[in-house]
Steps between C-alpha positions, in 0.01 A plus 500: 500500500628853540262792467481681167632855547280794395760662276511352152716511192345621175595346165399658168515229235522578130319292237625139459695494825491310830537565870673202659535446873566227756352514850751490784496205742240530779359812338193595299473738204201694372457623141240742368442626144434875512475573127490316167467125436718210606491122542675233701572175313200566272250613768398866489547717809204705624564871542537635857484153654775384736648156440725339760775241450666282761863422580702360209250596226664584165271734306508670159238766416486572126336788314422530130416872507668639813387531863587635845549249783535561874714241684500474880699261715844338513635348180823313427506679165264726304575643157347594164606327179435550129655159425193276510390195296130592532465598131634158398267328749191686377592409141519136611155538655367652175628202299335260747175696475502457121529124557203518740289690247580240234413217742170672577409530132599143416370351829843352578737509793667825607877545543690298757812678620791354694715766671854366554841627607760476777431598859416860587429642155136597565306198366221529760475875434469451123227238555313744725528779241379280211209363705396848620505644148288208374246546782476874430377407152228277644689169473510220760841333458629210707811585702705189580801494732733199481781661703499292820756729663258794516155345532303804385178296470527312827820469700860420408509131413186514284394576144164640399278706273198730510269674255556877533196721445612826663829684510739437786451715807782756530586392854395134516530359147248274326186399687540129576158379604526150353841422348574146384807389699703178501731377777861447391670530839848634418664838431660397170379302199835318514406332831251269324498567128276206413228619739542860378449402134203282593328789682573749218334262253204452736460877540504542120229232462266672744560840338399342166176378657434846647557662160257257335231612746524871414550661159611824667771326704603291198546807277678694775781243517744390769805683640750274681769613742801268535798451734847636433661156457593503130802269469521122463196323646341842562510574128344159427226579754428828314465311172275246671282783634483661154373169360256436786336843465527490117639854501494730195736767634807492724621830644869472594616768742858623480666172393620477140646154546167358620322678214727336240474158667120511490503628139699195392318241715133596468274475191464803271136564592612607852584871488803574716569864589793649691396779738712733716477500878425812698801698621344497847530122540774393743635154583401365841724306737409155637420662835267749331324218316450307825362814664268553204366143539442557871319826426278325245402234756445760774284701258286190432411469869511861623433708189726750329434761770429263791127537438424123512445311825598132467375232738701267723355164605594140576465211254501138619742263326215253446284759321736556206703302248852632434692444178816612327540487122817324384703230672880471480606250234678189623840421349515183289725335760207503748259326261454126438704366209344582163250753635501842331512830685150648523477877476311615808510875428122524456407235755280591798673403825295476826657673801454451872458826696811592700696795637663529155178667380567812707494823293431312175235624258226249421278519191135404555413277203162523330499119479230336707642145513845341475378308194508820294808612308607733781825604327306650207215643711497873576528637853251714694746696714788477746569467871821521706583265788587722798511231769511119536395299807582135430374380842154652446501399133433845356667794332418872503455679170472855371213514249339778291154367596354365828474132587427242373732446203298480174657162410716252688771414243811711562817521289827596668729760340878518530444867581486634856362820646569636847196688622667766713215753492 
């Protein structure tokens, strides 16, 4: 990272305006609020405190009443804008809060919101804003992420959820002490749609159980972030998710066609609202997405600012059981006469350790025996295979915690990570 220069740029924001900036590659940017009040994605900034953001960060600082911000460091772009959807977003929050108050009075379930839209329209940001505003009013909503491409709860290739009880940290996001995470193993829901739908339904079931255990969580509701795949089978997957989570509200970002489709296909009791995207949202290239996934994995092991120290150690082949979820389906021509094709998309397939494991991410399953339903069991964490020695019968792994592994059932992802630190 390059050093942050002493000289800074001062921005005087008027009421209801935003400062938007993107951090340059291999650089770091520092922001400090000198006067007034401001917030980032629903979290309030402290006055005279310096916040730092790493390479590639896309940030929007919003003020309701006006403020003065000091920006130091190299940015790709930095500008002020009066064109902001924040008023619409806070009105959406207010409507959800009314639903929570009603649920509290009647001892019923709070609102369940599905945030949908194409890629790069700010779905994750809207979820963060709505969750932060709810928490600031003393709520404890569940934040669920079923976008396997991002992996905000665990890593790319997973879905998950957590109960949020404090606002997201300005620099590091929501505190994830014990998120519930499920192994999917691919970068796109389209790679194994049957498994994806199965895991979404399983996640919804467990969230229902969690809500039954706490009136506060139940009244606070659930906010669900989705992927940007909205056509064909992706649209059907969205409808399946809406049914699994029994949603009351669907927020459609910047896609009138999707809004009208959902209006015609879903029952009347589901409120569907069309919301604008932020003018600061930009579409990312495939290369940028791949880099973002790599950064998310690196952050898991090394921390956002390289403040974590992962462990490297050897694991014997005989000490673990390796599996992959989903086997390729055999064509009918390969089957005995009269036998039907069996769908193996959710089948657990045992694997023998080999050099093919190199650089693959492995999920450490919470399952204790192979007799359990491993596919629908959550995972405890992740390791990366950094070396394989077939002759000695062991592989070397990068792990967030020291040896031994907490469990011995490992699930292989189709996602690789080169540890070049």
